[in-house]
Amino acid sequence: MPAIRRTAAAAAAVVTLFTAATACGPGDDKAAAGPGSSAAAGDKKGEAGQDTGGADLPNGLPSNLDDIKKWEKGGWKDWDRWSRKASEFANPIIKDLWNPSRMAEAKTTPDVTAQSAGTADGGTDPEPRPVQAQQVARPYHQHMAPIGKIMFDSPQGPMVCSGTVVEDPAHPGRSNLVWTAGHCVHTGKSGGWMRNIVFVPSYNDQGLPMSQVGRAPAQEVAPYGVWWANWVTTSGEWIDMGSTKSGNAGSAYDFAVLHVRPERGGGKSLQETVGAALPVWFGAPSADRINGLQAFGYPAAPPYDGARMMNCPSRPGRLT
């Protein structure tokens, strides 16, 4: 799967840009990431319906029309058949599953606690000082369209992360790739792949309070529609060692990239639909040569509620 392998390499580079040693205020993601082996999974059809060499679906997952109907009617809730291996990822589209009300019910994922970050001289980096989060101007589709929310189902119920549209070197100007954290697609060593994984760019476009989001028109909550992941890549280290518990050895590999397709179909790519994708900074210089970075997302831990897009600008202390 050459396209997927290229994406895994891109993921490691994006992390160098986005996981600098800075800290947002309450509810920030502390997960770092780094290069390592990747585990890719998904269906057999990639861009323009081309064969990407994906694996056949394993037993217990929908592989024919009857199975898909059962899956759509709640068969996906059978967590006793939780798929763990890279080849066992499946994410068939269930239309209208993620309506505004269900999106509003999704809970934030637990923080991934990293082990102390080692430095070149054998020491450890100090905890980054908190940075005051700033609200992004609204409507979001006019100011930061590539940023959105990842929604997915876990054994604990509907959950949510932030995600970003990133460029695809294999398809310039037509990317369907979304960058997020590994724990947003796979539980790590204690479980398996999340289910019903979708991306909603420019979520809650007008920044309504969460108490109003569930009753808002779908066009306001998902202005570019809902995009379902049809394959995912994360690191083998995250699958083998990842955990949300303290001292997590897999935290340095907590990254993932989704390839998505629109729930309602259509000929345009995600990048063409939202109008932009963030570049992957392969040649990032050392942190002391970078004047500043900005981290965008939808923080949900108090005092935030996950309804509004926020930005945390800061200078990086060290890139990982």
Tab-separated table of C-alpha atoms in Angstrom:
chain	number	residue	atom	x	y	z
A	1	MET	CA	0.000	0.000	0.000
A	2	PRO	CA	2.425	2.729	-1.169
A	3	ALA	CA	0.011	5.622	-0.647
A	4	ILE	CA	-0.584	4.583	2.956
A	5	ARG	CA	3.134	4.246	3.652
A	6	ARG	CA	3.715	7.766	2.335
A	7	THR	CA	0.979	8.998	4.632
A	8	ALA	CA	2.617	7.389	7.653
A	9	ALA	CA	5.847	9.225	6.846
A	10	ALA	CA	3.917	12.450	6.489
A	11	ALA	CA	2.277	11.873	9.850
A	12	ALA	CA	5.627	11.805	11.626
A	13	ALA	CA	6.596	15.077	9.960
A	14	VAL	CA	3.330	16.809	10.807
A	15	VAL	CA	3.915	15.907	14.433
A	16	THR	CA	7.251	17.700	14.348
A	17	LEU	CA	5.323	20.836	13.494
A	18	PHE	CA	2.266	20.469	15.708
A	19	THR	CA	3.501	18.841	18.926
A	20	ALA	CA	6.042	21.371	20.057
A	21	ALA	CA	6.714	21.613	23.776
A	22	THR	CA	4.045	24.202	24.466
A	23	ALA	CA	0.903	23.883	26.524
A	24	CYS	CA	-2.577	25.235	26.000
A	25	GLY	CA	-4.793	26.114	28.939
A	26	PRO	CA	-7.228	23.639	30.525
A	27	GLY	CA	-8.167	20.796	28.218
A	28	ASP	CA	-5.060	20.869	26.045
A	29	ASP	CA	-3.812	17.726	24.328
A	30	LYS	CA	-0.465	16.752	25.831
A	31	ALA	CA	0.147	13.874	23.450
A	32	ALA	CA	3.409	14.021	21.563
A	33	ALA	CA	4.406	11.849	18.640
A	34	GLY	CA	7.398	10.621	16.748
A	35	PRO	CA	8.481	8.409	13.896
A	36	GLY	CA	8.136	4.660	14.222
A	37	SER	CA	6.506	1.709	12.558
A	38	SER	CA	3.032	2.330	11.203
A	39	ALA	CA	-0.091	0.198	11.170
A	40	ALA	CA	-2.441	0.984	8.295
A	41	ALA	CA	-5.918	-0.394	7.801
A	42	GLY	CA	-8.950	0.176	5.648
A	43	ASP	CA	-10.960	-0.859	2.629
A	44	LYS	CA	-9.579	-1.921	-0.728
A	45	LYS	CA	-10.610	1.179	-2.630
A	46	GLY	CA	-8.651	4.404	-2.413
A	47	GLU	CA	-8.599	7.520	-4.575
A	48	ALA	CA	-10.859	7.289	-7.636
A	49	GLY	CA	-11.794	3.737	-6.656
A	50	GLN	CA	-8.286	2.408	-7.210
A	51	ASP	CA	-7.166	-0.758	-5.454
A	52	THR	CA	-4.951	0.107	-2.471
A	53	GLY	CA	-4.282	-3.475	-1.429
A	54	GLY	CA	-6.368	-3.397	1.749
A	55	ALA	CA	-7.059	-6.587	3.652
A	56	ASP	CA	-10.313	-8.539	3.584
A	57	LEU	CA	-12.640	-7.871	6.488
A	58	PRO	CA	-12.226	-10.332	9.378
A	59	ASN	CA	-14.933	-12.470	10.903
A	60	GLY	CA	-17.473	-10.521	12.945
A	61	LEU	CA	-17.322	-7.365	10.815
A	62	PRO	CA	-19.741	-6.467	7.991
A	63	SER	CA	-18.653	-8.128	4.755
A	64	ASN	CA	-21.964	-8.465	2.869
A	65	LEU	CA	-25.290	-6.653	2.542
A	66	ASP	CA	-27.008	-8.541	5.370
A	67	ASP	CA	-24.096	-7.902	7.724
A	68	ILE	CA	-24.103	-4.211	6.851
A	69	LYS	CA	-27.826	-3.958	7.601
A	70	LYS	CA	-27.263	-5.590	10.991
A	71	TRP	CA	-24.325	-3.258	11.618
A	72	GLU	CA	-26.442	-0.191	10.788
A	73	LYS	CA	-29.165	-1.340	13.196
A	74	GLY	CA	-26.749	-1.495	16.119
A	75	GLY	CA	-24.594	-4.521	15.409
A	76	TRP	CA	-21.541	-2.276	15.736
A	77	LYS	CA	-22.196	-2.128	19.496
A	78	ASP	CA	-20.920	-5.693	19.894
A	79	TRP	CA	-17.702	-4.757	21.684
A	80	ASP	CA	-17.054	-8.428	22.509
A	81	ARG	CA	-15.801	-8.618	18.925
A	82	TRP	CA	-13.583	-5.581	19.255
A	83	SER	CA	-11.091	-5.594	16.371
A	84	ARG	CA	-7.522	-4.839	17.357
A	85	LYS	CA	-5.150	-5.626	14.481
A	86	ALA	CA	-4.395	-3.183	11.671
A	87	SER	CA	-6.030	-5.499	9.140
A	88	GLU	CA	-9.261	-5.606	11.165
A	89	PHE	CA	-10.346	-1.975	10.788
A	90	ALA	CA	-13.832	-1.484	9.326
A	91	ASN	CA	-15.924	1.676	9.249
A	92	PRO	CA	-18.982	1.324	6.963
A	93	ILE	CA	-21.063	4.466	6.502
A	94	ILE	CA	-24.246	4.672	8.582
A	95	LYS	CA	-26.182	7.617	7.183
A	96	ASP	CA	-27.521	10.140	9.679
A	97	LEU	CA	-25.922	8.366	12.660
A	98	TRP	CA	-24.002	11.528	13.514
A	99	ASN	CA	-26.807	14.080	13.710
A	100	PRO	CA	-26.344	17.367	15.649
A	101	SER	CA	-27.848	15.908	18.815
A	102	ARG	CA	-25.525	12.887	18.867
A	103	MET	CA	-22.516	15.054	18.063
A	104	ALA	CA	-23.328	17.278	21.035
A	105	GLU	CA	-23.454	14.219	23.320
A	106	ALA	CA	-19.928	13.086	22.404
A	107	LYS	CA	-17.466	13.333	25.292
A	108	THR	CA	-13.834	14.371	25.162
A	109	THR	CA	-11.216	11.624	25.253
A	110	PRO	CA	-8.998	11.208	28.329
A	111	ASP	CA	-5.652	13.001	28.270
A	112	VAL	CA	-2.725	10.843	27.208
A	113	THR	CA	-0.060	11.201	29.891
A	114	ALA	CA	3.445	11.124	28.499
A	115	GLN	CA	6.528	9.885	30.244
A	116	SER	CA	9.172	12.506	30.987
A	117	ALA	CA	10.587	13.834	27.734
A	118	GLY	CA	14.293	13.124	27.490
A	119	THR	CA	16.720	15.677	26.028
A	120	ALA	CA	20.013	15.278	24.222
A	121	ASP	CA	22.004	15.781	27.430
A	122	GLY	CA	20.037	13.119	29.291
A	123	GLY	CA	17.845	15.552	31.234
A	124	THR	CA	14.131	16.166	30.991
A	125	ASP	CA	12.119	19.107	29.725
A	126	PRO	CA	10.160	21.131	32.281
A	127	GLU	CA	6.382	21.127	32.070
A	128	PRO	CA	5.436	23.828	29.530
A	129	ARG	CA	3.712	26.834	31.030
A	130	PRO	CA	0.010	27.161	30.188
A	131	VAL	CA	-0.942	29.435	27.302
A	132	GLN	CA	-4.186	31.394	27.325
A	133	ALA	CA	-6.511	30.013	24.664
A	134	GLN	CA	-8.022	32.482	22.200
A	135	GLN	CA	-11.338	32.124	20.402
A	136	VAL	CA	-11.141	31.714	16.624
A	137	ALA	CA	-13.154	34.226	14.611
A	138	ARG	CA	-16.523	33.033	13.314
A	139	PRO	CA	-17.845	31.670	11.048
A	140	TYR	CA	-15.105	29.074	11.183
A	141	HIS	CA	-15.413	28.096	7.529
A	142	GLN	CA	-14.163	31.580	6.586
A	143	HIS	CA	-11.226	31.656	9.007
A	144	MET	CA	-10.002	28.105	9.729
A	145	ALA	CA	-11.968	25.698	7.527
A	146	PRO	CA	-9.464	22.758	7.688
A	147	ILE	CA	-9.940	22.378	11.459
A	148	GLY	CA	-12.800	20.239	12.744
A	149	LYS	CA	-13.904	17.477	15.059
A	150	ILE	CA	-13.318	13.732	14.924
A	151	MET	CA	-16.364	11.840	16.212
A	152	PHE	CA	-16.290	8.137	17.043
A	153	ASP	CA	-17.888	5.436	19.158
A	154	SER	CA	-16.064	3.648	21.966
A	155	PRO	CA	-17.231	1.155	24.610
A	156	GLN	CA	-17.801	4.206	26.840
A	157	GLY	CA	-20.109	5.852	24.301
A	158	PRO	CA	-19.729	8.601	21.673
A	159	MET	CA	-16.459	10.511	21.984
A	160	VAL	CA	-14.701	13.382	20.261
A	161	CYS	CA	-11.254	14.704	19.308
A	162	SER	CA	-9.984	17.515	17.102
A	163	GLY	CA	-8.677	16.922	13.571
A	164	THR	CA	-6.999	18.834	10.736
A	165	VAL	CA	-7.088	18.476	6.956
A	166	VAL	CA	-3.496	17.951	5.749
A	167	GLU	CA	-2.016	17.950	2.269
A	168	ASP	CA	-1.567	14.680	0.384
A	169	PRO	CA	1.644	14.647	-1.714
A	170	ALA	CA	0.167	11.854	-3.841
A	171	HIS	CA	-2.872	13.981	-4.741
A	172	PRO	CA	-1.904	17.678	-4.779
A	173	GLY	CA	-4.890	19.930	-4.223
A	174	ARG	CA	-7.205	16.943	-3.713
A	175	SER	CA	-6.379	15.639	-0.257
A	176	ASN	CA	-8.790	13.465	1.697
A	177	LEU	CA	-6.409	13.120	4.650
A	178	VAL	CA	-7.094	14.180	8.234
A	179	TRP	CA	-4.491	14.369	10.982
A	180	THR	CA	-5.428	13.472	14.573
A	181	ALA	CA	-4.159	11.559	17.605
A	182	GLY	CA	-3.735	7.792	17.744
A	183	HIS	CA	-5.979	7.485	20.797
A	184	CYS	CA	-8.812	8.945	18.699
A	185	VAL	CA	-8.820	5.903	16.400
A	186	HIS	CA	-7.415	3.042	18.512
A	187	THR	CA	-7.460	2.430	22.279
A	188	GLY	CA	-3.918	1.060	22.337
A	189	LYS	CA	-2.719	-2.004	24.199
A	190	SER	CA	-5.962	-2.522	26.142
A	191	GLY	CA	-8.440	-2.545	23.248
A	192	GLY	CA	-8.971	-2.040	19.542
A	193	TRP	CA	-10.191	0.223	16.765
A	194	MET	CA	-12.855	2.804	17.519
A	195	ARG	CA	-16.030	2.591	15.447
A	196	ASN	CA	-18.090	4.975	13.331
A	197	ILE	CA	-15.133	7.349	12.943
A	198	VAL	CA	-16.034	10.572	11.127
A	199	PHE	CA	-14.574	14.031	10.547
A	200	VAL	CA	-16.684	17.204	10.669
A	201	PRO	CA	-14.760	20.210	9.293
A	202	SER	CA	-15.639	23.660	10.691
A	203	TYR	CA	-17.818	21.997	13.339
A	204	ASN	CA	-20.410	24.352	14.879
A	205	ASP	CA	-19.603	27.038	12.327
A	206	GLN	CA	-21.145	29.915	14.282
A	207	GLY	CA	-19.752	28.855	17.665
A	208	LEU	CA	-23.101	28.276	19.351
A	209	PRO	CA	-23.068	27.281	23.046
A	210	MET	CA	-23.092	23.509	23.448
A	211	SER	CA	-26.555	23.722	25.004
A	212	GLN	CA	-27.838	24.914	21.613
A	213	VAL	CA	-25.743	22.773	19.262
A	214	GLY	CA	-27.914	19.663	19.582
A	215	ARG	CA	-30.977	21.594	18.381
A	216	ALA	CA	-29.253	23.560	15.620
A	217	PRO	CA	-29.800	22.844	11.901
A	218	ALA	CA	-27.374	20.300	10.484
A	219	GLN	CA	-25.986	22.877	8.027
A	220	GLU	CA	-24.824	25.054	10.942
A	221	VAL	CA	-23.245	22.182	12.870
A	222	ALA	CA	-21.632	20.467	9.869
A	223	PRO	CA	-21.368	23.099	7.102
A	224	TYR	CA	-19.277	20.789	4.897
A	225	GLY	CA	-21.091	17.608	5.851
A	226	VAL	CA	-19.876	14.463	7.600
A	227	TRP	CA	-16.838	12.574	6.254
A	228	TRP	CA	-16.338	8.899	7.121
A	229	ALA	CA	-12.916	7.283	7.491
A	230	ASN	CA	-12.453	4.428	5.036
A	231	TRP	CA	-8.891	3.738	6.109
A	232	VAL	CA	-6.694	4.753	9.017
A	233	THR	CA	-3.009	4.598	9.800
A	234	THR	CA	-1.456	4.871	13.252
A	235	SER	CA	1.800	3.658	14.745
A	236	GLY	CA	2.451	0.065	15.705
A	237	GLU	CA	3.949	1.412	18.926
A	238	TRP	CA	0.672	3.072	19.869
A	239	ILE	CA	-1.271	-0.139	19.242
A	240	ASP	CA	1.219	-2.203	21.267
A	241	MET	CA	2.017	0.238	24.108
A	242	GLY	CA	-0.537	3.056	24.009
A	243	SER	CA	-2.659	3.894	27.039
A	244	THR	CA	-4.336	6.854	28.704
A	245	LYS	CA	-2.818	5.826	32.028
A	246	SER	CA	0.110	7.624	33.659
A	247	GLY	CA	3.609	6.762	32.430
A	248	ASN	CA	2.336	5.780	29.001
A	249	ALA	CA	5.228	4.385	26.939
A	250	GLY	CA	3.234	4.771	23.735
A	251	SER	CA	2.551	8.501	24.082
A	252	ALA	CA	5.443	9.453	21.804
A	253	TYR	CA	3.691	7.560	18.995
A	254	ASP	CA	0.160	8.856	19.590
A	255	PHE	CA	-0.627	10.018	16.058
A	256	ALA	CA	-2.939	8.944	13.261
A	257	VAL	CA	-4.043	9.895	9.754
A	258	LEU	CA	-7.495	9.195	8.332
A	259	HIS	CA	-8.509	8.901	4.699
A	260	VAL	CA	-12.130	10.054	4.477
A	261	ARG	CA	-15.066	10.100	2.072
A	262	PRO	CA	-18.306	12.142	2.226
A	263	GLU	CA	-21.373	10.532	3.756
A	264	ARG	CA	-23.563	11.866	0.948
A	265	GLY	CA	-21.107	11.076	-1.822
A	266	GLY	CA	-19.843	13.538	-4.397
A	267	GLY	CA	-16.910	14.075	-6.712
A	268	LYS	CA	-14.905	16.680	-4.791
A	269	SER	CA	-12.137	15.843	-2.351
A	270	LEU	CA	-12.141	17.108	1.230
A	271	GLN	CA	-9.493	19.713	0.412
A	272	GLU	CA	-11.481	20.982	-2.576
A	273	THR	CA	-14.628	21.082	-0.445
A	274	VAL	CA	-13.226	23.142	2.447
A	275	GLY	CA	-10.857	25.128	0.233
A	276	ALA	CA	-7.569	24.393	2.014
A	277	ALA	CA	-5.287	21.826	3.628
A	278	LEU	CA	-2.349	22.460	5.929
A	279	PRO	CA	1.099	21.636	4.533
A	280	VAL	CA	3.373	19.038	6.057
A	281	TRP	CA	6.596	20.668	7.220
A	282	PHE	CA	9.195	18.042	6.385
A	283	GLY	CA	12.156	20.416	6.764
A	284	ALA	CA	11.225	22.032	10.062
A	285	PRO	CA	14.218	23.792	11.665
A	286	SER	CA	15.174	23.481	15.320
A	287	ALA	CA	12.715	24.949	17.813
A	288	ASP	CA	14.932	27.931	18.653
A	289	ARG	CA	14.620	29.109	15.043
A	290	ILE	CA	10.813	29.142	15.095
A	291	ASN	CA	9.224	32.387	16.279
A	292	GLY	CA	5.905	30.796	17.103
A	293	LEU	CA	3.387	28.022	16.506
A	294	GLN	CA	-0.374	27.926	16.811
A	295	ALA	CA	-2.444	24.976	18.012
A	296	PHE	CA	-6.103	24.901	16.923
A	297	GLY	CA	-8.843	22.664	18.237
A	298	TYR	CA	-12.026	22.296	20.267
A	299	PRO	CA	-10.989	21.928	23.948
A	300	ALA	CA	-13.683	20.265	26.041
A	301	ALA	CA	-12.211	20.045	29.557
A	302	PRO	CA	-13.355	22.766	32.026
A	303	PRO	CA	-13.691	25.694	31.630
A	304	TYR	CA	-14.432	24.799	27.986
A	305	ASP	CA	-17.260	22.638	26.676
A	306	GLY	CA	-16.030	21.598	23.219
A	307	ALA	CA	-18.420	23.902	21.371
A	308	ARG	CA	-15.976	26.537	20.166
A	309	MET	CA	-12.747	26.443	18.201
A	310	MET	CA	-9.803	27.848	20.120
A	311	ASN	CA	-6.223	28.793	19.270
A	312	CYS	CA	-3.171	28.559	21.524
A	313	PRO	CA	-0.230	30.591	20.127
A	314	SER	CA	3.208	30.142	21.670
A	315	ARG	CA	6.886	29.647	20.954
A	316	PRO	CA	7.972	25.993	21.000
A	317	GLY	CA	10.456	24.782	23.580
A	318	ARG	CA	11.510	21.670	21.684
A	319	LEU	CA	10.148	19.695	18.746
A	320	THR	CA	9.652	15.930	19.016
